[in-house]
Short mmCIF file of C-alpha atoms in Angstrom, two decimals:
data_model
loop_
_atom_site.label_atom_id
_atom_site.label_comp_id
_atom_site.label_asym_id
_atom_site.label_seq_id
_atom_site.Cartn_x
_atom_site.Cartn_y
_atom_site.Cartn_z
CA MET T 537 -12.78 -26.35 0.28
CA ARG T 538 -10.04 -23.85 -0.63
CA ALA T 539 -11.12 -21.26 1.93
CA GLY T 540 -12.26 -23.97 4.40
CA PRO T 541 -10.34 -27.11 5.39
CA LEU T 542 -7.59 -26.57 2.76
CA SER T 543 -6.65 -23.35 4.60
CA THR T 544 -6.38 -24.83 8.10
CA ASN T 545 -3.03 -25.53 9.80
CA GLU T 546 -3.88 -29.16 10.52
CA VAL T 547 -4.83 -30.08 6.96
CA ILE T 548 -1.97 -28.08 5.37
CA ALA T 549 0.54 -29.78 7.66
CA ALA T 550 -0.89 -33.26 7.10
CA LEU T 551 -0.93 -32.92 3.32
CA ASN T 552 2.62 -31.61 3.21
CA ARG T 553 4.05 -34.17 5.62
CA TYR T 554 2.30 -37.40 4.76
CA PHE T 555 0.58 -37.17 1.36
CA VAL T 556 1.14 -36.28 -2.27
CA PRO T 557 -1.71 -33.78 -2.79
CA VAL T 558 -3.17 -33.01 -6.17
CA VAL T 559 -6.29 -31.22 -7.43
CA SER T 560 -8.11 -32.14 -10.65
CA SER T 561 -10.69 -30.05 -12.46
CA ASN T 562 -13.72 -31.99 -13.68
CA TYR T 563 -13.92 -29.92 -16.84
CA GLU T 564 -10.25 -30.24 -17.75
CA THR T 565 -10.26 -34.01 -17.34
CA GLY T 566 -13.69 -34.43 -18.94
CA ASP T 567 -14.13 -35.65 -22.53
CA THR T 568 -13.78 -32.19 -24.04
CA GLY T 569 -11.28 -30.87 -21.51
CA ALA T 570 -7.73 -29.69 -22.21
CA ALA T 571 -5.94 -32.24 -19.99
CA PRO T 572 -3.60 -34.74 -21.72
CA PRO T 573 -5.31 -38.00 -22.73
CA ALA T 574 -3.24 -40.07 -20.25
CA GLU T 575 -4.30 -37.73 -17.38
CA LYS T 576 -7.97 -38.07 -18.43
CA ALA T 577 -7.68 -41.88 -18.63
CA GLU T 578 -6.13 -42.10 -15.15
CA ARG T 579 -8.83 -39.87 -13.71
CA ARG T 580 -11.44 -42.13 -15.30
CA ARG T 581 -9.70 -45.25 -13.99
CA ILE T 582 -9.73 -43.91 -10.40
CA TYR T 583 -13.38 -42.96 -10.60
CA ASP T 584 -14.40 -46.33 -12.05
CA ASP T 585 -12.36 -48.27 -9.52
CA PHE T 586 -13.80 -46.38 -6.57
CA PHE T 587 -17.26 -46.95 -8.02
CA ALA T 588 -16.70 -50.70 -8.58
CA ARG T 589 -15.37 -51.12 -5.05
CA LYS T 590 -18.21 -49.06 -3.57
CA LEU T 591 -15.75 -46.71 -1.93
CA GLY T 592 -17.88 -43.67 -2.77
CA VAL T 593 -17.57 -41.29 -5.70
CA GLY T 594 -18.57 -37.75 -6.57
CA ASP T 595 -17.69 -34.85 -8.85
CA VAL T 596 -16.53 -32.80 -5.88
CA HIS T 597 -14.85 -35.44 -3.77
CA VAL T 598 -11.70 -36.54 -1.98
CA TYR T 599 -10.05 -39.74 -3.20
CA ILE T 600 -7.10 -41.44 -1.43
CA LEU T 601 -4.83 -43.76 -3.35
CA ARG T 602 -2.20 -46.03 -1.84
CA PRO T 603 1.44 -45.48 -2.90
CA ASP T 604 0.94 -48.15 -5.57
CA ARG T 605 -2.06 -46.07 -6.87
CA SER T 606 -4.64 -48.66 -5.74
CA SER T 607 -7.87 -47.28 -4.28
CA LEU T 608 -7.98 -46.86 -0.50
CA CYS T 609 -10.83 -44.64 0.66
CA GLY T 610 -12.64 -41.36 0.00
CA LEU T 611 -14.57 -38.57 1.62
CA ASP T 612 -17.63 -36.80 0.25
CA ILE T 613 -17.64 -33.03 0.03
CA GLY T 614 -20.33 -32.59 2.71
CA SER T 615 -18.20 -34.43 5.24
CA ALA T 616 -14.97 -32.79 4.08
CA LEU T 617 -16.49 -29.36 4.75
CA THR T 618 -17.63 -30.31 8.26
CA GLN T 619 -15.27 -28.71 10.71
CA GLY T 620 -12.46 -30.99 11.72
CA LYS T 621 -13.59 -33.95 9.65
CA LEU T 622 -11.00 -33.72 6.88
CA ALA T 623 -8.13 -33.39 9.37
CA ALA T 624 -9.43 -36.46 11.27
CA PHE T 625 -9.84 -38.38 8.03
CA LEU T 626 -6.23 -37.65 6.97
CA GLU T 627 -4.97 -38.64 10.43
CA GLY T 628 -6.84 -41.94 10.08
CA VAL T 629 -5.16 -42.65 6.75
CA ARG T 630 -1.73 -41.68 8.16
CA SER T 631 -2.21 -43.97 11.10
CA GLU T 632 -3.50 -46.91 9.02
CA LEU T 633 -0.61 -46.74 6.55
CA ASN T 634 1.93 -45.78 9.21
CA ILE T 635 3.38 -43.06 7.00
CA PRO T 636 6.56 -41.38 8.28
CA ALA T 637 6.66 -37.57 8.22
CA GLY T 638 8.69 -35.90 5.47
CA PRO T 639 9.02 -32.73 3.44
CA PRO T 640 6.34 -31.62 0.95
CA ALA T 641 6.26 -33.90 -2.10
CA PHE T 642 6.39 -30.86 -4.36
CA PRO T 643 7.53 -27.34 -3.42
CA PRO T 644 4.59 -25.13 -2.47
CA HIS T 645 4.04 -22.38 -5.06
CA PRO T 646 1.43 -19.70 -5.83
CA ALA T 647 -1.67 -21.13 -7.47
CA SER T 648 -2.19 -17.88 -9.32
CA ALA T 649 0.92 -16.78 -11.18
CA ALA T 650 1.64 -14.65 -14.21
CA PRO T 651 1.80 -16.70 -17.42
CA PRO T 652 4.89 -16.66 -19.64
CA ALA T 653 4.86 -13.57 -21.87
CA PRO T 654 7.06 -11.95 -24.51
CA ALA T 655 9.61 -9.45 -23.11
CA ASP T 656 7.78 -6.46 -24.60
CA ALA T 657 4.32 -7.53 -23.44
CA MET T 658 2.49 -5.82 -20.56
CA ILE T 659 1.12 -7.98 -17.77
CA PHE T 660 -1.89 -7.01 -15.66
CA HIS T 661 -3.22 -8.59 -12.47
CA LEU T 662 -6.92 -8.46 -11.78
CA VAL T 663 -8.67 -9.10 -8.45
CA ALA T 664 -12.46 -9.45 -8.22
CA ARG T 665 -14.40 -9.49 -4.95
CA ALA T 666 -18.10 -9.71 -4.35
CA GLY T 667 -19.68 -8.43 -1.20
CA GLY T 668 -21.57 -10.61 1.22
CA GLN T 669 -20.95 -14.09 2.55
CA GLY T 670 -21.18 -17.55 1.04
CA SER T 671 -18.84 -20.10 -0.41
CA TRP T 672 -18.42 -18.13 -3.62
CA HIS T 673 -17.19 -15.06 -1.78
CA GLU T 674 -14.72 -16.59 0.66
CA PHE T 675 -11.68 -15.52 -1.30
CA PRO T 676 -11.20 -13.27 -4.31
CA SER T 677 -10.75 -14.41 -7.88
CA GLU T 678 -7.61 -13.50 -9.73
CA ASN T 679 -6.77 -13.28 -13.40
CA TRP T 680 -3.64 -12.41 -15.35
CA ILE T 681 -4.03 -10.48 -18.59
CA VAL T 682 -1.15 -10.33 -21.09
CA LEU T 683 -1.24 -7.63 -23.73
CA PRO T 684 1.35 -7.90 -26.52
CA ARG T 685 3.01 -4.69 -27.59
CA ALA T 686 0.65 -4.28 -30.53
CA ALA T 687 -2.28 -4.31 -28.12
CA TRP T 688 -1.02 -2.18 -25.21
CA SER T 689 0.36 0.48 -27.57
CA LEU T 690 -3.31 1.16 -28.50
CA LEU T 691 -3.80 2.51 -24.96
CA LEU T 692 -1.50 5.42 -25.81
CA PRO T 693 -2.64 8.61 -27.49
CA PRO T 694 -2.51 8.74 -31.28
CA GLU T 695 0.27 11.37 -31.26
CA PRO T 696 3.61 11.21 -29.41
CA VAL T 697 3.16 14.77 -28.06
CA VAL T 698 0.42 15.42 -25.54
CA ALA T 699 -0.92 18.49 -23.73
CA LEU T 700 -3.10 18.98 -20.70
CA HIS T 701 -6.74 17.99 -21.32
CA ASP T 702 -5.97 15.96 -24.45
CA SER T 703 -8.46 13.14 -24.54
CA TRP T 704 -8.88 9.94 -26.48
CA ARG T 705 -10.99 6.81 -26.42
CA VAL T 706 -9.28 3.42 -26.04
CA PRO T 707 -10.14 1.21 -29.03
CA ASP T 708 -12.73 -1.43 -28.17
CA ALA T 709 -10.41 -4.31 -29.11
CA VAL T 710 -7.92 -3.54 -26.34
CA ALA T 711 -10.58 -2.28 -23.87
CA ASP T 712 -12.35 -5.65 -24.23
CA LYS T 713 -9.18 -7.48 -23.30
CA LEU T 714 -8.78 -5.43 -20.11
CA LEU T 715 -12.45 -5.65 -19.18
CA ALA T 716 -13.19 -9.29 -20.02
CA TRP T 717 -12.87 -10.47 -16.40
CA PHE T 718 -14.68 -7.55 -14.72
CA TYR T 719 -17.27 -9.64 -12.88
CA PRO T 720 -17.41 -11.26 -9.44
CA GLN T 721 -16.42 -14.81 -8.50
CA THR T 722 -18.44 -17.22 -10.67
CA GLU T 723 -17.70 -20.67 -12.00
CA GLU T 724 -15.19 -20.86 -14.84
CA ILE T 725 -13.84 -23.82 -16.75
CA SER T 726 -11.06 -22.20 -18.71
CA LEU T 727 -8.95 -19.10 -19.02
CA ILE T 728 -10.78 -18.07 -22.18
CA PRO T 729 -13.27 -15.29 -21.45
CA ARG T 730 -16.88 -16.36 -22.13
CA SER T 731 -18.76 -13.14 -21.38
CA ARG T 732 -20.38 -10.91 -23.96
CA ILE T 733 -19.45 -7.22 -23.72
CA ASP T 734 -22.43 -5.17 -24.83
CA GLN T 735 -21.04 -1.72 -24.07
CA ARG T 736 -17.69 -0.45 -22.98
CA GLU T 737 -15.92 2.85 -22.92
CA LEU T 738 -12.47 3.73 -21.58
CA ARG T 739 -11.65 7.38 -22.04
CA MET T 740 -8.23 8.83 -21.27
CA THR T 741 -7.76 12.50 -20.37
CA VAL T 742 -4.35 14.02 -19.73
CA THR T 743 -4.18 15.56 -16.23
CA ALA T 744 -0.43 16.20 -15.90
CA VAL T 745 2.66 16.52 -18.08
CA GLN T 746 6.06 17.00 -16.56
CA ASN T 747 9.63 16.18 -17.61
CA GLY T 748 8.41 14.11 -20.53
CA VAL T 749 6.05 11.96 -18.44
CA ALA T 750 2.26 12.27 -18.71
CA ARG T 751 -0.65 11.12 -16.61
CA ALA T 752 -4.05 10.31 -18.03
CA ARG T 753 -7.16 9.89 -15.94
CA ILE T 754 -9.27 6.93 -17.06
CA ASP T 755 -13.04 7.17 -16.92
CA GLY T 756 -15.06 4.27 -18.10
CA SER T 757 -18.22 2.24 -18.15
CA LEU T 758 -19.07 -1.36 -18.90
CA LYS T 759 -22.12 -3.49 -19.58
CA LEU T 760 -21.34 -7.15 -19.81
CA MET T 761 -23.47 -10.29 -19.98
CA HIS T 762 -22.18 -13.19 -17.98
CA SER T 763 -23.98 -16.32 -16.82
CA PHE T 764 -22.93 -17.63 -13.46
CA TYR T 765 -22.32 -21.19 -14.70
CA PRO T 766 -20.55 -21.87 -18.00
CA HIS T 767 -23.10 -24.36 -19.31
CA LYS T 768 -26.25 -22.71 -18.00
CA PRO T 769 -26.88 -19.66 -20.22
CA HIS T 770 -28.61 -16.90 -18.35
CA ASP T 771 -29.03 -13.20 -19.07
CA ASP T 772 -27.10 -11.94 -16.02
CA PHE T 773 -25.53 -8.51 -16.44
CA VAL T 774 -22.67 -6.52 -15.05
CA ASN T 775 -23.05 -2.74 -14.94
CA ALA T 776 -19.96 -0.89 -13.87
CA GLN T 777 -18.53 2.59 -13.65
CA LEU T 778 -14.72 2.63 -13.85
CA LEU T 779 -11.94 4.91 -12.75
CA GLY T 780 -8.15 4.80 -13.07
CA PHE T 781 -5.01 6.39 -14.34
CA MET T 782 -2.11 5.69 -16.68
CA ASP T 783 1.39 7.18 -16.41
CA PHE T 784 3.24 7.09 -19.70
CA VAL T 785 6.15 8.52 -21.65
CA PRO T 786 4.61 9.86 -24.88
CA ARG T 787 7.78 10.33 -26.90
CA GLU T 788 9.00 6.82 -26.12
CA GLY T 789 5.56 5.25 -26.59
CA ARG T 790 5.96 3.57 -23.21
CA ILE T 791 3.54 2.99 -20.31
CA GLN T 792 4.99 3.24 -16.80
CA ARG T 793 1.96 1.98 -14.94
CA LEU T 794 -1.78 1.60 -15.29
CA ARG T 795 -4.47 1.16 -12.67
CA LEU T 796 -8.19 0.65 -13.15
CA ILE T 797 -10.87 0.07 -10.49
CA THR T 798 -14.63 -0.15 -10.25
CA ARG T 799 -16.26 2.95 -8.76
CA LYS T 800 -19.67 1.30 -8.66
CA ALA T 801 -20.40 -2.15 -10.02
CA THR T 802 -23.32 -4.56 -9.80
CA TYR T 803 -23.84 -8.09 -11.02
CA VAL T 804 -27.53 -8.94 -11.17
CA ASP T 805 -28.51 -7.26 -7.87
CA SER T 806 -25.28 -7.52 -5.92
CA ASP T 807 -22.36 -5.14 -5.61
CA PHE T 808 -18.84 -6.25 -6.44
CA GLU T 809 -15.39 -4.68 -6.85
CA VAL T 810 -12.59 -5.21 -9.34
CA THR T 811 -9.07 -3.81 -9.30
CA LEU T 812 -6.62 -4.07 -12.21
CA ARG T 813 -2.94 -3.10 -12.08
CA SER T 814 -0.03 -3.39 -14.43
CA VAL T 815 2.83 -5.44 -12.97
CA SER T 816 6.40 -4.67 -13.93
CA ARG T 817 8.94 -7.33 -14.94
CA GLU T 818 11.02 -6.39 -11.90
CA THR T 819 8.10 -7.10 -9.57
CA LEU T 820 7.33 -10.41 -11.26
CA ASP T 821 11.00 -11.48 -11.10
CA ALA T 822 11.18 -10.53 -7.43
CA GLN T 823 7.98 -12.53 -6.69
CA SER T 824 9.32 -15.59 -8.47
CA GLY T 825 12.64 -15.31 -6.64
CA GLN T 826 14.74 -14.64 -9.74
CA MET N 294 75.86 -18.95 8.75
CA SER N 295 74.53 -21.38 11.31
CA ARG N 296 71.64 -23.70 10.49
CA GLN N 297 69.47 -21.88 13.05
CA SER N 298 70.09 -18.46 11.44
CA ARG N 299 69.44 -19.92 7.95
CA VAL N 300 66.09 -21.27 9.20
CA GLY N 301 65.32 -17.90 10.78
CA GLN N 302 66.13 -16.05 7.53
CA ALA N 303 63.92 -18.46 5.56
CA GLU N 304 61.05 -17.92 8.00
CA ARG N 305 61.45 -14.10 7.70
CA LEU N 306 61.47 -14.36 3.90
CA SER N 307 58.44 -16.58 3.95
CA ARG N 308 56.59 -14.14 6.24
CA GLN N 309 57.50 -11.21 3.99
CA LEU N 310 56.29 -13.09 0.93
CA CYS N 311 53.08 -13.92 2.73
CA ILE N 312 52.59 -10.26 3.64
CA LEU N 313 53.32 -9.22 0.05
CA ARG N 314 50.72 -11.73 -1.22
CA LEU N 315 48.16 -10.55 1.32
CA ARG N 316 48.80 -6.91 0.33
CA ARG N 317 48.46 -7.80 -3.38
CA HIS N 318 45.16 -9.68 -2.66
CA TYR N 319 43.99 -6.78 -0.53
CA ASN N 320 44.86 -4.25 -3.23
CA ASN N 321 43.14 -6.38 -5.90
CA ASP N 322 40.06 -6.84 -3.69
CA MET N 323 39.93 -3.10 -3.03
CA ARG N 324 40.22 -2.36 -6.72
CA ILE N 325 37.41 -4.84 -7.50
CA LEU N 326 35.30 -3.47 -4.67
CA ALA N 327 35.87 0.10 -5.77
CA GLY N 328 35.08 -0.86 -9.37
CA THR N 329 31.92 -2.67 -8.34
CA ALA N 330 30.80 0.22 -6.14
CA LEU N 331 31.48 2.71 -8.93
CA SER N 332 29.58 0.57 -11.45
CA SER N 333 26.67 0.21 -9.08
CA VAL N 334 26.54 3.94 -8.50
CA LEU N 335 26.72 4.59 -12.24
CA ILE N 336 24.02 2.00 -13.04
CA LEU N 337 21.77 3.20 -10.24
CA GLY N 338 22.43 6.80 -11.18
CA SER N 339 21.66 6.25 -14.83
CA ALA N 340 18.55 4.26 -14.00
CA LEU N 341 17.31 6.99 -11.67
CA ALA N 342 18.20 9.62 -14.21
CA ALA N 343 16.43 7.71 -16.98
CA GLU N 344 13.14 7.04 -15.22
CA VAL N 345 11.14 10.06 -14.12
CA TRP N 346 7.96 9.47 -12.16
CA LEU N 347 5.13 11.92 -11.69
CA LYS N 348 4.19 12.83 -8.19
CA GLY N 349 1.09 11.25 -6.74
CA ASP N 350 -2.17 13.21 -6.58
CA ALA N 351 -5.64 12.71 -5.16
CA LEU N 352 -6.65 10.40 -8.00
CA VAL N 353 -3.51 8.24 -7.78
CA SER N 354 -3.77 8.05 -4.04
CA SER N 355 -7.41 6.97 -3.97
CA VAL N 356 -6.99 4.44 -6.77
CA GLU N 357 -3.78 2.94 -5.36
CA LYS N 358 -5.40 2.68 -1.92
CA LYS N 359 -8.20 0.57 -3.30
CA VAL N 360 -5.84 -1.58 -5.39
CA GLN N 361 -3.72 -2.33 -2.32
CA ALA N 362 -6.74 -2.95 -0.12
CA PHE N 363 -8.19 -5.51 -2.53
CA GLU N 364 -5.06 -7.58 -3.07
CA PRO N 365 -5.48 -11.13 -1.77
CA THR N 366 -4.34 -11.42 1.84
CA ARG N 367 -1.85 -13.91 3.25
CA GLU N 368 -4.80 -15.70 4.88
CA GLU N 369 -6.59 -15.95 1.53
CA ARG N 370 -3.45 -17.47 -0.02
CA ARG N 371 -2.98 -20.27 2.52
CA PHE N 372 -3.89 -22.77 -0.20
CA ASP N 373 -0.52 -21.86 -1.74
CA GLN N 374 1.29 -23.31 1.30
CA ILE N 375 0.40 -26.82 0.16
CA GLY N 376 2.89 -28.56 -2.15
CA TRP N 377 0.42 -29.54 -4.87
CA ALA N 378 1.49 -31.93 -7.62
CA PRO N 379 1.10 -30.63 -11.17
CA GLY N 380 -1.18 -33.52 -12.16
CA ILE N 381 -2.50 -36.94 -11.18
CA LEU N 382 0.17 -38.92 -13.06
CA ALA N 383 2.95 -36.80 -11.55
CA ALA N 384 1.40 -37.28 -8.09
CA GLU N 385 1.24 -41.05 -8.53
CA ALA N 386 4.87 -41.21 -9.65
CA ARG N 387 5.98 -39.16 -6.62
CA ALA N 388 3.79 -41.23 -4.31
CA ARG N 389 5.49 -44.41 -5.50
CA GLU N 390 8.95 -42.87 -4.94
CA MET N 391 8.11 -41.55 -1.47
CA GLY N 392 5.89 -44.40 -0.29
CA ARG N 393 3.08 -41.92 0.39
CA PRO N 394 -0.63 -42.01 -0.44
CA VAL N 395 -2.11 -39.63 -3.01
CA PHE N 396 -4.72 -37.08 -1.85
CA LEU N 397 -6.85 -36.29 -4.91
CA PHE N 398 -9.45 -33.52 -4.71
CA THR N 399 -11.78 -33.26 -7.71
CA TYR N 400 -13.83 -30.10 -8.24
CA ASP N 401 -15.72 -27.91 -10.67
CA GLY N 402 -14.29 -24.63 -12.00
CA LYS N 403 -10.76 -23.30 -11.75
CA ILE N 404 -9.51 -23.37 -8.20
CA GLU N 405 -6.28 -21.47 -8.89
CA THR N 406 -8.13 -18.37 -10.17
CA GLY N 407 -10.72 -18.47 -7.42
CA ARG N 408 -13.45 -18.87 -10.05
CA CYS N 409 -14.73 -22.19 -8.81
#
């Protein structure tokens, strides 16, 4: 839906002008989900009412409520994905309720945004893309990784003075945090990593030192077990070769920037790519308009 | 002194006072502007002096190229152009205020991360 009808001009315009749009994750509003109890109860009420009135229900489904939150109509996912059907459905609702056009009910904002973090934390943005076509590959997945100072400082060399060709291995604890999302787009139900890292190595080697700033090349490898669906355990593996660099100021114990990419990565039998970059506070502030 | 000449003198005085005020404002503004410019130069200068960056090399260039190429495109972020409510209850409250219907899409996974 996200890459399909929810990315078309007609549907975007209709939702912003005539509706109050909201998405709801089945896992978050399920019995064990993290949604507030009142949110879960309302989701349950809507489902039960649509079911009782035979208006159609489904886990992946569109539900339309009147302004007084009473049930109006719905659209199954198969129909919603059929070209033009969702736009026509929304136009039908608009016409039936005679809704006047107006501004978006809530200001549009990025779905994927950096989480709040302490001032001395480092924030990383990860993008994963699988090759090939199919609904799972229509847009990349994104994750934000926050490393508190105690964690990111472990990326630095043990001594505050470095020389060319100095080399050190990143401790597994911090490597695991950076590598936890190195797999292609699969189904996730939370922001807590659920993969098992069987082998990882991130090795830094100093390639340049000038005016108190140093650059380390990052060479790495990863073997990670990750089932496609959260509740269907399966021995599916990621095998990846990694490459990157880190610019840092050894004497100040400060990292200027870090980049890490997959050189060659496979998940089961398919290739995929991941890029990871540190994002400065200035960039985040500029993106959020501060 | 005739009434006309008294009025004329008053007008001249008033004009001179006005010019003096304008000059004072102008001088103050110039001082503030000069101060701001100087501060900006000093801040920028100290920031540039403080942060030294290494030149790019073949490794940096190849890695950065891939990082940039794999960033989500504007087309892939069209979903962000929709003004989504933060939750069902918030959507219903806003719908009541605006007299609009709620569009609720339920799904598996996490749509905001693209892992769904």
